[in-house]
XYZ file of C-alpha atoms in Angstrom:
660
model
C 239.623 -20.490 44.925
C 238.459 -16.610 45.197
C 238.113 -14.699 42.172
C 240.593 -11.924 41.513
C 239.050 -8.446 41.022
C 238.738 -7.204 37.520
C 241.090 -4.275 36.688
C 239.244 -1.130 35.587
C 240.247 -0.501 31.999
C 241.100 3.148 31.351
C 240.496 4.242 27.629
C 244.060 4.937 26.184
C 244.513 8.640 25.255
C 246.883 8.981 22.450
C 248.563 12.119 23.903
C 251.371 12.927 23.131
C 250.405 11.302 19.701
C 252.353 8.491 18.437
C 253.909 8.378 15.179
C 253.916 12.227 15.179
C 257.028 14.530 15.785
C 257.821 18.113 16.994
C 254.753 20.466 17.445
C 252.055 18.104 15.861
C 253.041 15.390 18.583
C 251.768 17.844 21.241
C 248.813 19.201 19.321
C 245.548 17.077 19.899
C 243.718 15.707 17.001
C 240.460 17.051 15.734
C 238.625 14.062 17.136
C 240.329 14.846 20.527
C 239.666 18.643 20.273
C 236.002 18.139 19.291
C 235.487 15.558 22.128
C 236.982 18.086 24.656
C 234.740 20.846 23.470
C 231.686 18.748 23.524
C 232.446 17.720 27.240
C 233.149 21.211 28.048
C 229.741 22.428 26.595
C 228.052 19.521 28.538
C 229.622 20.661 31.662
C 228.654 24.379 31.125
C 225.094 23.327 30.158
C 224.836 21.364 33.262
C 226.183 24.155 35.487
C 223.664 26.718 33.776
C 220.937 24.334 34.535
C 221.869 23.887 38.145
C 222.221 27.653 38.612
C 219.023 28.607 36.892
C 217.144 25.903 38.837
C 218.442 27.393 42.177
C 218.098 30.881 41.452
C 214.474 32.011 42.516
C 212.544 35.269 41.770
C 212.864 37.307 45.261
C 209.670 39.072 46.723
C 209.418 42.181 44.862
C 207.459 43.736 47.688
C 210.516 44.245 49.350
C 211.079 47.318 47.105
C 207.962 49.027 48.923
C 209.798 48.541 52.585
C 212.360 51.045 51.707
C 213.274 53.513 54.148
C 214.581 57.138 54.037
C 218.474 58.047 54.056
C 218.973 59.498 57.644
C 221.476 62.245 58.457
C 223.056 62.901 61.832
C 224.763 65.708 63.594
C 228.207 65.350 64.749
C 226.872 64.634 68.308
C 224.794 61.698 66.700
C 221.560 63.304 67.279
C 219.082 63.142 64.077
C 219.310 65.971 61.811
C 216.897 64.850 58.811
C 215.512 61.925 56.893
C 215.589 62.186 53.306
C 214.236 60.013 50.416
C 211.044 58.718 51.456
C 209.726 57.028 48.192
C 208.306 59.569 45.937
C 206.433 57.059 43.588
C 202.916 56.639 42.254
C 202.382 53.419 40.231
C 200.568 53.674 36.943
C 199.547 51.288 34.320
C 200.912 51.400 30.700
C 197.087 52.583 29.753
C 197.904 55.718 31.658
C 201.388 56.235 29.941
C 201.419 57.722 26.372
C 202.860 55.586 23.497
C 205.430 58.339 23.035
C 207.048 57.530 26.260
C 207.027 53.693 25.739
C 208.662 54.436 22.233
C 211.198 56.962 23.560
C 212.469 54.608 26.175
C 212.777 51.541 24.281
C 214.535 53.640 21.578
C 217.023 55.022 24.102
C 217.604 51.958 26.549
C 216.859 48.707 24.644
C 215.760 48.640 20.882
C 215.459 44.828 20.933
C 213.384 44.901 24.088
C 210.433 43.149 22.233
C 212.669 40.467 20.696
C 215.351 39.582 23.300
C 215.319 36.988 25.932
C 215.516 39.737 28.774
C 219.413 39.392 29.003
C 222.325 40.935 27.100
C 225.340 38.557 26.803
C 227.465 41.359 25.619
C 226.611 43.887 28.522
C 227.153 40.848 31.007
C 230.457 40.242 29.621
C 231.606 43.736 29.825
C 230.382 44.003 33.284
C 232.144 41.002 34.424
C 235.541 42.069 32.724
C 235.276 45.376 34.487
C 234.532 43.818 37.835
C 237.566 41.384 37.397
C 239.836 44.522 36.713
C 238.501 46.334 39.660
C 236.469 48.820 37.728
C 232.963 50.033 37.823
C 230.230 47.918 36.316
C 229.456 48.821 32.734
C 226.365 49.826 31.224
C 224.460 47.725 28.441
C 221.746 46.079 30.496
C 218.266 45.271 28.815
C 215.349 46.865 30.377
C 214.445 43.610 31.865
C 217.836 43.377 33.834
C 217.430 47.141 34.847
C 213.817 46.257 36.329
C 215.248 43.291 38.018
C 218.168 45.472 39.619
C 215.435 48.207 40.528
C 213.046 45.893 42.180
C 214.764 42.557 43.323
C 218.268 43.198 44.013
C 220.631 45.596 46.041
C 222.618 48.227 44.212
C 225.870 46.493 45.172
C 228.412 46.308 42.242
C 229.414 42.631 42.317
C 230.029 39.635 40.133
C 227.715 37.640 42.300
C 224.874 40.263 41.897
C 225.275 40.458 38.251
C 224.900 36.654 37.950
C 221.799 36.776 39.980
C 220.500 39.572 37.823
C 221.269 37.648 34.660
C 219.349 34.434 35.808
C 216.251 36.327 37.493
C 216.083 38.310 34.159
C 215.828 34.961 32.203
C 213.296 33.560 34.543
C 211.163 36.970 34.554
C 211.227 37.155 30.815
C 209.672 33.713 30.607
C 207.040 34.187 33.249
C 205.921 37.867 32.472
C 204.697 39.713 29.459
C 207.003 42.405 27.782
C 204.200 44.768 28.797
C 204.151 43.760 32.478
C 208.088 44.165 32.640
C 208.042 47.596 30.818
C 205.300 48.914 32.998
C 207.358 47.664 36.232
C 210.341 49.260 34.813
C 208.636 52.694 34.255
C 207.289 52.532 37.674
C 210.608 51.789 39.539
C 213.213 53.633 37.370
C 215.064 56.650 38.935
C 214.604 60.053 37.228
C 216.305 62.286 39.686
C 214.764 65.315 41.597
C 213.520 62.572 44.154
C 211.253 60.976 41.639
C 210.832 57.075 41.371
C 208.777 56.206 38.399
C 207.614 58.076 35.415
C 204.393 59.483 37.117
C 206.532 61.098 39.784
C 209.045 62.257 37.243
C 206.392 63.882 34.978
C 205.122 66.006 38.174
C 208.768 66.843 38.935
C 209.867 68.083 35.679
C 206.625 69.353 34.156
C 204.036 69.561 36.927
C 201.697 67.313 34.920
C 200.521 63.700 35.179
C 202.579 61.227 32.989
C 199.362 60.646 30.671
C 199.881 64.355 29.428
C 203.358 64.064 28.295
C 204.161 65.010 24.820
C 206.659 63.077 22.603
C 209.026 66.027 23.176
C 208.878 65.774 27.048
C 208.912 61.972 26.894
C 212.190 62.008 25.116
C 213.952 64.301 27.793
C 212.697 61.851 30.624
C 213.989 58.811 28.597
C 217.326 60.913 28.524
C 217.376 60.930 32.310
C 217.280 57.107 32.467
C 221.017 57.338 31.471
C 221.763 59.245 34.619
C 219.699 62.054 36.128
C 222.925 63.223 37.787
C 224.456 64.188 34.393
C 221.219 64.781 32.150
C 218.875 66.976 34.472
C 219.037 70.301 32.578
C 219.060 72.223 35.678
C 222.234 70.712 37.029
C 225.648 72.368 36.452
C 228.867 71.203 34.592
C 227.562 70.856 31.255
C 224.162 68.931 32.205
C 221.845 71.389 29.882
C 224.021 70.673 26.748
C 224.138 66.857 27.386
C 220.658 66.505 27.895
C 219.728 68.662 24.704
C 222.042 66.411 22.779
C 220.545 63.134 24.170
C 217.092 64.473 23.749
C 217.728 65.265 19.938
C 219.301 61.799 19.600
C 216.339 60.045 21.221
C 213.857 61.657 18.947
C 216.126 60.706 15.873
C 216.462 57.160 17.125
C 212.579 56.821 17.039
C 212.490 57.873 13.428
C 215.399 55.128 12.666
C 213.368 52.581 14.449
C 210.080 53.468 12.677
C 208.061 54.509 15.532
C 207.999 58.115 14.468
C 207.695 60.035 11.044
C 210.204 62.408 9.779
C 207.362 64.824 9.838
C 206.594 64.568 13.360
C 210.192 64.462 14.547
C 210.385 67.853 12.649
C 207.699 69.555 14.770
C 209.968 68.948 17.917
C 212.815 71.463 17.350
C 212.548 73.413 20.704
C 214.021 71.927 23.842
C 211.198 71.118 26.389
C 212.716 73.159 29.256
C 211.669 71.651 32.652
C 210.423 73.776 35.437
C 212.952 74.767 38.296
C 213.855 72.013 40.578
C 211.987 72.071 44.004
C 213.520 70.711 47.265
C 211.333 69.083 49.940
C 210.379 71.401 52.704
C 212.302 69.072 55.098
C 215.515 70.482 53.479
C 214.530 74.228 54.119
C 216.928 76.691 56.020
C 220.413 75.448 56.097
C 219.497 71.638 56.174
C 219.477 71.458 52.463
C 223.015 72.890 51.922
C 224.225 70.598 54.732
C 222.740 67.496 53.010
C 224.229 68.751 49.777
C 227.723 68.888 51.180
C 227.384 65.526 52.894
C 226.151 63.841 49.794
C 229.066 65.197 47.489
C 231.365 63.945 50.231
C 229.777 60.393 50.105
C 229.724 60.214 46.442
C 233.390 61.098 46.189
C 234.422 58.756 48.788
C 232.093 55.632 48.295
C 230.903 55.633 44.718
C 227.322 55.794 45.781
C 225.316 57.868 43.639
C 222.234 60.094 44.253
C 219.982 57.263 43.072
C 221.464 55.064 45.632
C 221.058 57.444 48.295
C 217.371 58.302 47.242
C 216.679 54.575 47.455
C 217.048 55.008 51.174
C 218.092 52.691 54.222
C 221.507 54.540 54.544
C 222.644 56.287 57.837
C 225.038 59.319 57.104
C 227.103 60.586 60.360
C 228.067 64.101 59.454
C 230.728 66.389 60.939
C 228.218 69.245 61.357
C 227.927 70.939 64.730
C 224.133 71.863 65.313
C 225.030 74.613 67.653
C 227.609 76.243 65.242
C 225.515 75.819 62.206
C 222.566 77.821 63.892
C 225.054 80.568 65.219
C 226.429 81.062 61.864
C 222.945 81.425 60.503
C 221.962 83.739 63.370
C 225.101 85.805 62.765
C 224.554 86.306 59.127
C 220.956 87.247 59.615
C 221.731 89.667 62.317
C 224.386 91.612 60.387
C 222.053 91.664 57.308
C 219.056 92.919 59.193
C 221.176 95.559 61.239
C 223.428 96.798 58.648
C 221.737 96.434 55.044
C 218.366 98.166 54.018
C 217.273 96.848 50.714
C 214.140 99.010 50.876
C 216.012 102.342 51.179
C 219.126 101.609 49.151
C 219.127 99.878 45.795
C 222.717 98.675 46.137
C 221.665 96.555 49.397
C 219.517 94.474 46.885
C 220.596 91.183 45.586
C 223.283 90.516 48.326
C 224.329 87.036 48.849
C 226.572 85.448 51.687
C 228.256 82.259 51.734
C 230.221 81.101 54.768
C 231.975 77.973 55.988
C 233.794 76.906 59.327
C 236.393 74.133 59.079
C 238.039 72.532 62.092
C 242.156 72.283 62.227
C 241.787 68.603 61.313
C 239.647 69.246 58.070
C 236.074 68.716 59.667
C 233.428 71.049 58.168
C 231.624 71.955 61.325
C 229.354 74.612 60.034
C 228.087 76.388 56.717
C 225.943 79.030 55.580
C 224.664 78.457 51.953
C 222.138 81.086 51.806
C 218.808 82.295 52.878
C 216.990 79.001 52.384
C 217.726 75.830 50.390
C 214.213 75.537 49.204
C 214.136 78.708 47.632
C 217.729 79.605 47.043
C 219.395 76.531 45.403
C 222.783 77.381 44.745
C 225.011 76.851 47.985
C 227.062 79.938 48.417
C 229.283 78.006 50.796
C 230.507 75.290 48.533
C 230.225 76.874 44.911
C 233.146 78.513 43.279
C 232.786 81.647 41.373
C 233.351 84.675 43.748
C 236.745 86.239 43.342
C 238.920 85.995 46.482
C 240.737 89.362 45.960
C 243.392 90.318 48.606
C 242.289 87.332 50.768
C 244.501 85.289 48.178
C 247.611 87.418 49.178
C 248.669 84.797 51.840
C 249.238 82.303 49.150
C 251.400 84.563 47.059
C 253.398 85.513 50.203
C 253.834 81.806 51.182
C 255.166 80.943 47.790
C 257.691 83.550 48.072
C 258.911 82.626 51.306
C 258.841 79.049 50.291
C 260.788 79.245 47.211
C 263.136 81.851 47.971
C 265.016 81.671 51.361
C 266.528 84.898 51.148
C 263.061 86.522 51.563
C 261.505 87.495 54.926
C 258.516 89.547 55.999
C 260.700 92.554 55.930
C 261.695 92.173 52.540
C 260.778 94.698 49.793
C 261.373 95.210 46.127
C 263.492 98.514 45.460
C 263.084 100.794 42.521
C 264.838 98.309 40.030
C 262.396 95.424 41.163
C 265.183 93.624 43.126
C 264.323 92.161 46.548
C 266.033 93.911 49.341
C 265.545 93.507 53.188
C 264.227 96.784 54.788
C 264.217 95.695 58.649
C 261.769 94.540 61.210
C 261.642 97.972 63.036
C 260.044 99.525 59.884
C 256.864 97.247 60.416
C 253.569 99.650 60.479
C 252.294 99.427 64.077
C 249.246 96.975 64.753
C 246.087 98.674 65.192
C 247.457 102.100 63.853
C 244.638 104.385 62.857
C 246.227 104.466 59.378
C 248.994 101.919 58.664
C 249.458 103.614 55.195
C 250.731 107.042 56.493
C 254.650 106.461 55.712
C 253.739 104.967 52.307
C 256.318 106.454 49.852
C 259.034 106.979 52.433
C 260.516 103.772 52.041
C 259.899 100.285 50.086
C 256.752 98.538 51.016
C 257.735 95.249 53.076
C 255.697 91.994 52.325
C 254.589 92.469 56.067
C 253.299 95.944 55.490
C 251.859 95.033 52.024
C 249.648 92.401 53.452
C 247.970 95.002 55.870
C 247.808 97.691 53.052
C 246.437 97.390 49.434
C 250.096 96.489 48.479
C 249.056 95.529 44.895
C 252.371 96.281 43.217
C 254.261 94.624 45.847
C 252.360 91.420 45.429
C 252.234 91.531 41.648
C 256.183 91.798 41.766
C 256.415 88.979 44.283
C 254.295 86.753 42.023
C 256.571 87.721 39.151
C 259.655 87.073 41.202
C 258.693 83.652 42.506
C 256.769 82.618 39.438
C 253.058 82.199 38.982
C 253.208 78.478 38.548
C 254.669 78.148 41.753
C 251.962 80.342 43.499
C 249.524 78.141 41.712
C 251.139 74.958 43.119
C 251.180 76.331 46.657
C 247.796 77.152 46.617
C 246.676 73.898 45.297
C 248.938 72.213 47.938
C 247.129 74.374 50.376
C 243.875 73.095 49.525
C 242.417 75.233 46.772
C 240.794 73.449 43.697
C 242.772 73.965 40.695
C 239.731 74.444 38.559
C 239.001 77.536 40.690
C 242.118 78.944 40.058
C 242.321 81.872 37.509
C 244.508 82.304 34.413
C 248.352 82.767 35.240
C 248.405 86.548 33.956
C 249.590 89.472 35.914
C 246.393 89.999 37.637
C 246.660 86.265 39.044
C 248.375 87.493 42.456
C 245.640 89.871 43.096
C 243.077 87.378 43.619
C 241.245 86.832 40.539
C 240.785 83.151 41.510
C 237.101 82.077 42.719
C 237.615 79.370 45.674
C 234.535 78.313 47.510
C 234.199 79.573 51.104
C 234.805 75.648 52.261
C 238.003 75.523 50.262
C 239.069 78.869 51.506
C 238.521 78.172 55.146
C 240.425 74.710 54.795
C 243.370 76.423 53.088
C 243.899 78.924 55.621
C 244.314 76.095 58.444
C 247.563 75.439 56.878
C 248.873 78.828 58.128
C 247.564 78.280 61.674
C 248.808 74.721 61.867
C 252.539 75.072 60.999
C 251.872 74.084 57.244
C 250.051 71.001 57.827
C 246.311 70.535 56.369
C 244.014 67.930 55.786
C 241.333 67.537 53.209
C 237.971 68.861 54.326
C 235.729 66.061 55.132
C 231.931 66.214 55.837
C 231.103 62.688 56.988
C 232.397 60.229 59.419
C 230.681 57.221 58.521
C 227.811 55.537 56.275
C 226.272 52.375 57.190
C 223.192 50.557 55.491
C 221.628 47.433 57.112
C 224.160 47.310 59.911
C 227.063 47.156 57.448
C 229.544 49.820 57.116
C 230.236 51.695 53.916
C 233.836 51.636 53.316
C 235.918 54.902 52.239
C 235.255 57.289 55.234
C 238.446 57.103 57.142
C 239.448 60.501 58.662
C 241.851 62.332 56.247
C 245.539 62.049 56.979
C 247.219 65.727 57.557
C 249.825 66.542 54.843
C 252.390 69.232 54.527
C 251.314 72.018 52.349
C 254.297 74.260 53.150
C 257.320 74.379 55.518
C 256.505 75.045 58.972
C 258.649 78.264 59.118
C 256.762 79.644 56.088
C 253.484 78.981 57.682
C 254.636 80.540 60.790
C 255.614 83.803 59.118
C 252.514 84.127 57.047
C 250.601 83.464 60.242
C 252.511 86.403 62.191
C 251.510 88.504 59.284
C 247.861 87.444 59.331
C 247.445 88.169 63.096
C 248.299 91.945 62.111
C 245.859 91.846 59.525
C 243.263 90.339 61.997
C 243.719 92.861 64.690
C 244.140 95.865 62.083
C 240.813 95.087 60.532
C 238.836 94.603 63.730
C 240.358 97.673 65.564
C 239.258 99.743 62.532
C 235.762 98.678 62.833
C 235.903 98.963 66.499
C 235.406 95.403 67.215
C 238.428 94.480 69.376
C 236.398 94.491 72.615
C 234.189 91.720 71.473
C 237.490 89.315 70.881
C 238.734 89.289 74.389
C 237.213 85.614 75.075
C 239.257 82.512 75.383
C 241.094 81.124 72.553
C 241.277 84.607 70.792
C 244.865 84.976 71.493
C 245.560 82.528 68.469
C 243.404 84.601 66.079
C 244.744 85.625 62.413
C 243.002 86.461 59.491
C 242.882 87.551 55.766
C 240.648 89.991 54.158
C 239.941 92.261 51.246
C 239.690 95.740 51.535
C 238.164 98.851 50.447
C 240.519 99.482 47.621
C 239.994 96.087 46.066
C 238.419 96.132 42.813
C 236.961 92.604 42.837
C 233.044 92.450 43.087
C 233.151 90.616 46.334
C 234.025 90.917 50.044
C 236.051 88.175 52.161
C 237.142 87.715 55.535
C 238.681 84.509 56.618
C 239.655 84.257 60.419
C 241.191 81.364 62.655
C 240.193 81.190 66.153
C 239.319 78.541 68.788
C 240.806 75.726 66.629
C 238.725 76.507 63.545
C 239.080 78.689 60.538
C 235.937 80.358 59.244
C 235.624 82.169 55.735
C 232.808 84.487 54.970
C 232.035 85.965 51.532
C 229.500 88.549 50.558
C 228.573 89.369 46.705
C 226.004 90.580 44.651
C 224.084 88.536 41.804
C 220.878 88.333 39.997
C 219.611 84.762 39.058
C 219.273 85.670 35.434
C 222.618 87.519 35.391
C 225.920 85.288 35.361
C 228.215 88.106 36.044
C 228.634 89.639 39.598
C 227.044 93.074 40.518
C 229.337 95.782 41.990
C 229.827 96.029 45.614
C 230.058 99.962 45.740
C 227.615 101.557 48.085
C 226.499 98.300 49.825
C 225.670 99.137 53.289
C 226.312 103.013 52.787
C 229.311 105.066 52.119
C 231.379 103.907 54.974
C 231.339 100.354 54.256
C 234.454 100.025 51.878
C 232.577 98.152 49.260
C 230.826 96.185 51.845
C 234.195 94.747 53.105
C 233.350 95.466 56.802
C 230.375 92.940 56.541
C 232.111 89.741 56.273
C 234.436 90.691 59.374
C 231.292 91.645 61.610
C 229.661 88.189 60.591
C 232.803 86.580 61.498
C 233.106 88.193 64.827
C 229.480 87.683 65.614
C 229.998 83.968 64.733
C 233.294 83.689 66.739
C 232.027 85.450 69.819
C 228.315 84.791 69.783
C 228.057 88.307 71.297
C 226.514 91.613 70.179
C 228.940 93.493 67.803
C 229.975 96.767 69.171
C 230.971 98.230 65.876
C 227.614 99.099 64.768
C 226.472 100.502 61.452
C 228.587 103.169 59.932
C 231.592 102.848 62.254
C 233.906 100.984 59.974
C 237.104 102.531 58.817
C 238.530 99.811 56.313
C 240.189 96.429 56.766
C 243.642 97.434 56.149
């Protein structure tokens, strides 16, 4: 007779627990809890062993095969390659102990005792990734070295896990000295410098072996983020660098690698030398790359460090022919109309310009004479008062928020808005549009052509300065560039960049619609597209009727300005029938001159000002270009005309009569 198969006996688990009631019946006993914990630990230990065994240390030579980041013109042709690795490896014997002490004190105090990983840092990064945030700091020097040398810069949980296990293995196979040496040779210090040797040259012009403890502390501070701690950067960089430099020196005293007496000898901040750009970024190229990089970092989360590591392909919106034409136009007007050898007022003159297409694409900029020698990007830097070129935003706010107002409205003697009538407009192209001032109230239309300061001060007060500010921001001006809301606000005390000014004016020409300015259409690396570069969607900045009315008035500004400077004949080309512009005039007391004109589906803003590198305040414009230049206001419109037409300007020097 066949034997019946034996039944598998399953151990009885007393749960819910017999002989218990209520909550105690559901809770496991201490034996059950302990057994479960041991089982869980065994599973985790097994999983840890499996992963540890399966993760290999990659080939570190892959780091040496990095490529530059390549930038392309809008037509797809090559513009420039940036980021070829600037690094010279050195041994610890060629690196002062002070550098080692500063770096360890700043980045990983327990470096010589730890296992190469920080569980706290890993946990914090994991939680941040799960929540969808950025990865957090807290990595050990070993982990940072692994990320620099063996892994990509992607911010993902998978990469952090690999980093953890590779760091453990590397810590078991290499000495701490080897790891520290590798870290110092692969870390990013900003200014295109990979490694401490390149950093010492970039910041102090000396080899790493000659760094003193004070200089070493500053270089160690840069490891926290050169974009925020390079003293030459703006936005509070210098103050942050000084504070961290002090903290690193103090930390070395606390950890016992520096005496208090030695610390007290370093009380003067070791100012680095001026940053220098590679010659490949000369002319306008450096400014274009600067604008492209800002946009890439804003839209993708990539950093200067990531871009400098290379391998990226950045496709820009910049039109090569238009960039060259804009540079040529500035140079021609400067050489023809300014003479710094004869007139002191013509010295220290700067120009910034930007051309933005109706869909928001930045097609051309002029950032200065040469990005290698003049670092500030005049096209994308706030700081130059807009003056009367700000008036259209005040007018638009008035029309937007008070539907009883029109271009023919004016303020009577008591300050109340009244309608004067369309037949009272000053004729376009009149030799002096101010001839009948005082005979009637100045309409908004005429106030835009004339100096009209009182009218716009009243209009700002009537509609409310907060509403003027809101409309300017809606049109595209950065809130941070707008001035304090006082009685001078409507007169243009705000300081937008040329890029933002050009972009904001597109709303007037496009029936109140505008798109955020964009400079990059796509970024890829190793054949994979980086997300975040979809074309900005146009949004409404103001009612279409408001934009149309303002644009009508701006058309008169345009023709009055160019008629006065005898430039009308140059503007008979195709597309010029759609022209409109805003400008500063000779009565403006701001220390700047602007002309913002729209033609051929693009708006171009040109600004001129005077400044010395060592003086933060702008210099006066009185007398620039001679007595007939109306405080230099004729020159931005001449540059604009030269750029828009590509032809010789017929106005010539000294032929200007104001910009209305």
